[in-house]
Tab-separated table of C-alpha atoms in Angstrom:
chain	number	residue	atom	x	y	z
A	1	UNK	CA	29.363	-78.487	-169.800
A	2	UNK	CA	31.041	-81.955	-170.354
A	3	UNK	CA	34.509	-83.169	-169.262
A	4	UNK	CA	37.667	-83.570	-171.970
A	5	UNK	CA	40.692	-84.727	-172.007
A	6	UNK	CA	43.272	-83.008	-174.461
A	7	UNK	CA	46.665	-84.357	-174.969
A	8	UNK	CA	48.983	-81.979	-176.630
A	9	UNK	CA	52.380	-82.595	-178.939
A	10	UNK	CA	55.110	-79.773	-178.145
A	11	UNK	CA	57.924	-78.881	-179.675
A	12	UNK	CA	60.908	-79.963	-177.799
A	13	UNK	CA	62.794	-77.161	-178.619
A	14	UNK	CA	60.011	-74.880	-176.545
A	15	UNK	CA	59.567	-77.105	-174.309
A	16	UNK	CA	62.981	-77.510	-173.057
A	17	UNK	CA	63.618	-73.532	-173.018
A	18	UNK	CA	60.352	-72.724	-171.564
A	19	UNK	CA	57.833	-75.399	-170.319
A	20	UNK	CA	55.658	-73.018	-168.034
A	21	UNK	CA	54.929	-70.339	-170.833
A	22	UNK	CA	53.586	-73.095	-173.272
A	23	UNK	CA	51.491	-74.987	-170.279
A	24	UNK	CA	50.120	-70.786	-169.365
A	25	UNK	CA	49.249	-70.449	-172.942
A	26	UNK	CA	47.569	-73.755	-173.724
A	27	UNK	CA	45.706	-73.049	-170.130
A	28	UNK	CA	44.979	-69.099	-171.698
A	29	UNK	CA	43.517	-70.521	-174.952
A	30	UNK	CA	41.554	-73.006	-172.724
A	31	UNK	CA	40.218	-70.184	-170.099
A	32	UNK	CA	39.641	-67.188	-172.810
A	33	UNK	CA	37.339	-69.738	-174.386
A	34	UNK	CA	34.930	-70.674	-170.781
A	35	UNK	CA	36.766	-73.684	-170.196
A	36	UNK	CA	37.769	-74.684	-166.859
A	37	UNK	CA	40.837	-76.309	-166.189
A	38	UNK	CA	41.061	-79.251	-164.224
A	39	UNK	CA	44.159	-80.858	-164.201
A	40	UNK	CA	48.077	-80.665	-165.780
A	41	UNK	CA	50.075	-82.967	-166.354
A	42	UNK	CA	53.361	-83.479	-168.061
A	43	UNK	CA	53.715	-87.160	-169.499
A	44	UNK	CA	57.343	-86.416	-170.229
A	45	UNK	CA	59.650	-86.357	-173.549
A	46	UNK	CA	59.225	-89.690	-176.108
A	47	UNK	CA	60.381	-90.751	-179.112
A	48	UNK	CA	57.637	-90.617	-181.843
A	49	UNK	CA	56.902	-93.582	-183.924
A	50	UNK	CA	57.394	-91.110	-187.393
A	51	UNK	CA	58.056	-87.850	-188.181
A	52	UNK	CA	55.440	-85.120	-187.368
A	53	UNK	CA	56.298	-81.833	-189.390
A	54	UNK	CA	59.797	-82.838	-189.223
A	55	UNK	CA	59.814	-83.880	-186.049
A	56	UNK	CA	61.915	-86.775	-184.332
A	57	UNK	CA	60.769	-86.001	-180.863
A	58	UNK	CA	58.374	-84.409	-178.500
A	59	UNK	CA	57.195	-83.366	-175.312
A	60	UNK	CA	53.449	-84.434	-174.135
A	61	UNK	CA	51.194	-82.633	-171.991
A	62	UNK	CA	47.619	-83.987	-170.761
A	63	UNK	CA	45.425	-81.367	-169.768
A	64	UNK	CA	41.447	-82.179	-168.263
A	65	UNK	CA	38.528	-79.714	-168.686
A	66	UNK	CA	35.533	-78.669	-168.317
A	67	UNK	CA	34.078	-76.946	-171.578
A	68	UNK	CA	30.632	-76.628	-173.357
A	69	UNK	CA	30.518	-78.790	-176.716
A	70	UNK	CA	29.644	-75.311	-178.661
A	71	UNK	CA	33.610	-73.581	-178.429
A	72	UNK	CA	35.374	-76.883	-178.852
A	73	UNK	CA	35.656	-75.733	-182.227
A	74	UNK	CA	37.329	-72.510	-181.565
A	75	UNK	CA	39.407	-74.240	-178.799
A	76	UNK	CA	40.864	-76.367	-181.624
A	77	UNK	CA	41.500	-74.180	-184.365
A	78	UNK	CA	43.040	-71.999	-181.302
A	79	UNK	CA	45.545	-74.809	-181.472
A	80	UNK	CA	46.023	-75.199	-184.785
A	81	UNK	CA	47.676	-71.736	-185.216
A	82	UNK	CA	49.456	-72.088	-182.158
A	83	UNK	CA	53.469	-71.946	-182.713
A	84	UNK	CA	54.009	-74.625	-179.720
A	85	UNK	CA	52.024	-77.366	-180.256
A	86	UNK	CA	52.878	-79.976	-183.210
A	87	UNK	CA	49.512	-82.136	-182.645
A	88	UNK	CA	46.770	-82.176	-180.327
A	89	UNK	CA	43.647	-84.475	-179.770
A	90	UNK	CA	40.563	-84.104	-177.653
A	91	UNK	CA	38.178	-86.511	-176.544
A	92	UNK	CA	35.350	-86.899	-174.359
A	93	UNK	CA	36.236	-88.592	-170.878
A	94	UNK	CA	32.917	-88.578	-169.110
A	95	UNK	CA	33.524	-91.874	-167.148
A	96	UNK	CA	36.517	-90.316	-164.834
A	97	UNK	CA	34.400	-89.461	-161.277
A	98	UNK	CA	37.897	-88.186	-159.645
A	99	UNK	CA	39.978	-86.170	-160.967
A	100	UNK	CA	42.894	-87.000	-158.301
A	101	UNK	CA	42.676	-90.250	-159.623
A	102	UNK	CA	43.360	-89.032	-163.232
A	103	UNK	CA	46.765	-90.862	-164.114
A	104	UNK	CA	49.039	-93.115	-166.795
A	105	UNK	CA	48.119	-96.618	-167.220
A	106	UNK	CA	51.753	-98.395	-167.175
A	107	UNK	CA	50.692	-102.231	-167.184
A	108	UNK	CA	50.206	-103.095	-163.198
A	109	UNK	CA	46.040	-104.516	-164.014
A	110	UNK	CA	48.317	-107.540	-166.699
A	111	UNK	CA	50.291	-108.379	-163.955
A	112	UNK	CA	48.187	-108.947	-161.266
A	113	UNK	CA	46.374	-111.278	-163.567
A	114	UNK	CA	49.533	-113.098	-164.355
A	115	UNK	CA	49.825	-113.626	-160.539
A	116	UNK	CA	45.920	-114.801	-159.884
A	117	UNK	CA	46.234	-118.481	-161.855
A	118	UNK	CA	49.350	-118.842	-159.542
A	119	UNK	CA	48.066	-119.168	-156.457
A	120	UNK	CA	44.973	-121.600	-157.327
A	121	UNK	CA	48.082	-123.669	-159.504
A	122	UNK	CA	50.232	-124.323	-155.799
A	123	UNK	CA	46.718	-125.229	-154.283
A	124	UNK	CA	45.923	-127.869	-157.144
A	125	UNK	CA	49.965	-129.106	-156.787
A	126	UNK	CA	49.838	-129.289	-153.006
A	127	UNK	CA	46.110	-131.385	-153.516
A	128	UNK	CA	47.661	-133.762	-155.653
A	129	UNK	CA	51.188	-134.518	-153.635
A	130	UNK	CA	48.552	-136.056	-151.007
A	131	UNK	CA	47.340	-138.416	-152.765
A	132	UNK	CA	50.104	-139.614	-153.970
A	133	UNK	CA	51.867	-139.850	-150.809
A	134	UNK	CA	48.915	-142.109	-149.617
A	135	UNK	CA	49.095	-144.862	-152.531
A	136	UNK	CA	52.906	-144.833	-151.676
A	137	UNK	CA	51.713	-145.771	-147.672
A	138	UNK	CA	49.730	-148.397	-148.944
V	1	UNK	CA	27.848	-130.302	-170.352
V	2	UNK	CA	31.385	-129.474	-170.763
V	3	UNK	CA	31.072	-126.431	-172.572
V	4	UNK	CA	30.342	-124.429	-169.657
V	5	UNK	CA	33.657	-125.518	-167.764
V	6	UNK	CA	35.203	-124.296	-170.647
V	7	UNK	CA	33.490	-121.365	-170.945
V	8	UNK	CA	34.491	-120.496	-167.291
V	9	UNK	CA	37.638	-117.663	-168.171
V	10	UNK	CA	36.948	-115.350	-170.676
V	11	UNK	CA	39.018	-114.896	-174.067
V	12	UNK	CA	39.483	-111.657	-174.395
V	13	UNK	CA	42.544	-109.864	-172.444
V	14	UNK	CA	40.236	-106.826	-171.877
V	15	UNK	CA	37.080	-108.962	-170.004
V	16	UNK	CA	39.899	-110.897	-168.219
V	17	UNK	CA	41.628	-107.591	-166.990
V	18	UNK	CA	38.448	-105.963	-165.946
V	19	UNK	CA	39.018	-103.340	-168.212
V	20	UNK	CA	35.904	-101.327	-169.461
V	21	UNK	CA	37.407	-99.407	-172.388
V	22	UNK	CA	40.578	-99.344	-173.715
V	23	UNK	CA	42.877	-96.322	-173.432
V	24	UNK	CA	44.622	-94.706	-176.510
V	25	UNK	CA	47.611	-93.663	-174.191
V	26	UNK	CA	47.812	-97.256	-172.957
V	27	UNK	CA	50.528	-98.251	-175.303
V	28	UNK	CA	52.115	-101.405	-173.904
V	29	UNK	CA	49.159	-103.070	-174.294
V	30	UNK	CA	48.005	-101.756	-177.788
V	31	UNK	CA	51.657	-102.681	-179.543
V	32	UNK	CA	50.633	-106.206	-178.484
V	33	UNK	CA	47.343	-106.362	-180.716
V	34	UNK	CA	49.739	-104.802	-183.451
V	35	UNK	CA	51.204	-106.941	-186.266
V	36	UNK	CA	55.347	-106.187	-186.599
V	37	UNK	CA	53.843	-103.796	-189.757
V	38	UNK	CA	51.901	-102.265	-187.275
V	39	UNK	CA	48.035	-103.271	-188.750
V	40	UNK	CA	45.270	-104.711	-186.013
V	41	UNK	CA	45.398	-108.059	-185.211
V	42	UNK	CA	42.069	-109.814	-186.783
V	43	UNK	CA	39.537	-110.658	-184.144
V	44	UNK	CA	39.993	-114.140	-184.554
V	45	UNK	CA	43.823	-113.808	-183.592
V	46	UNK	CA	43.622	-111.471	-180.753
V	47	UNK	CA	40.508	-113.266	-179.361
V	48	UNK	CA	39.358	-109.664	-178.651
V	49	UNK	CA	35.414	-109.610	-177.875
V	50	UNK	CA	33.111	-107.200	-180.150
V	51	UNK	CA	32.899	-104.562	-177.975
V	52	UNK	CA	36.742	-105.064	-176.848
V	53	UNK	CA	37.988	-104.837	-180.416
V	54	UNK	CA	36.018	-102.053	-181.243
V	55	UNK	CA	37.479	-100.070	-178.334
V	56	UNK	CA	41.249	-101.101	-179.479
V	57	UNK	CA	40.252	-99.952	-183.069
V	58	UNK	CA	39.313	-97.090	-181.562
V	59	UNK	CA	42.682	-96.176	-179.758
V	60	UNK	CA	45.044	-97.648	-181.907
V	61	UNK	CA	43.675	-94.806	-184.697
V	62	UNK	CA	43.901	-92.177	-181.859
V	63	UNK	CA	47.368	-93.083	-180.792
V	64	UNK	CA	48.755	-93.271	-184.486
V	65	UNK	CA	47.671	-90.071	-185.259
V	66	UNK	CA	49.303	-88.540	-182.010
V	67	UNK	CA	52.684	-90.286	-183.276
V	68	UNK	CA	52.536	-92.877	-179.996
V	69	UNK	CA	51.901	-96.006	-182.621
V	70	UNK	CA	52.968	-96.312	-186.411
V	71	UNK	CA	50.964	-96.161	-189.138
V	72	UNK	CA	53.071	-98.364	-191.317
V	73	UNK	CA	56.780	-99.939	-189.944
């Protein structure tokens, strides 16, 4: 058994209509094949960067599981026929030890090192007002 | 004797960030290592490490194909 992460392209028009029959039939294909589901979660409705089958938009879903490396191939073509889903992608995400944990990276970890060489740069400004002050004195 | 003052910070974003591999669903920070045509920055221009720009090579093909990035703007 080894742990995936699958992120799935819906069809907006589905998804809209009827969001919890796609996410039970993604998580049926998933279970009748001895995977166990983890986690589900909706990343929300983008814009895509070109059209997919025709496509302007779509909905994404991120599911985690557990599966054995033997029925990922089933799993996929699974989603292949599927009606729903436009696109979908799989990878390997052994290095997750939490699943709670499990969430979108939006950019925080750049700003908090914008903010680090701040505080050093008032300490170095502060250092050399001292001085300065002190040649003034004399 | 200098060069390991200037040594001290790292060049690539990734070893600065503390980031161990790069995520194909991160996309604010891949469209940054993307030319306005959307190719990979060279190595050399993004001042990615090896196994930093490897990673982003990685991603940015995983996130094109999922229609997050463009192949060609």
């Amino acid at each position: 058994m080894r742990m995936y992460e699958g992120l799935f392209l819906i069809d907006n028009a589905h998804a809209n209509m009827e969001w919890d029959t796609v996410v039970k039939h993604i998580q049926d294909i998933l279970q009748k094949n001895g995977a166990e589901v983890l986690k589900t979660e909706k990343w929300g409705e983008k814009k895509l960067a070109y059209k997919v089958n025709g496509h302007k938009r779509g909905t994404y879903l991120i599911i985690h599981f557990n599966a054995k490396n033997t029925v990922l191939v089933t799993i996929k073509r699974d989603f292949q026929l599927s009606d729903y889903i436009i696109r979908s992608l799989i990878v390997k995400d052994d290095k997750i030890e939490d699943v709670s944990q499990i969430g979108i990276i939006e950019g925080p970890p750049e700003k908090e090192a914008e903010k680090i060489p701040e505080i050093p740069a008032i300490e170095l400004l502060e250092e050399s007002v001292e001085p300065v002050k002190a040649t003034e004195g004399v | 004797m200098s060069r390991k003052t200037l040594n001290k910070t790292s060049k690539c974003r990734f070893c600065r960030m503390g980031v161990d591999e790069v995520n194909y669903k991160d996309i604010q920070n891949l469209v940054k290592l993307t030319t306005t045509q959307g190719k990979l920055f060279s190595r050399k221009r993004s001042g990615n490490c090896a196994h930093h720009q490897h990673s982003v090579k990685i991603s940015i093909k995983r996130a094109r194909f999922m229609g997050l990035l463009p192949y060609v703007t």
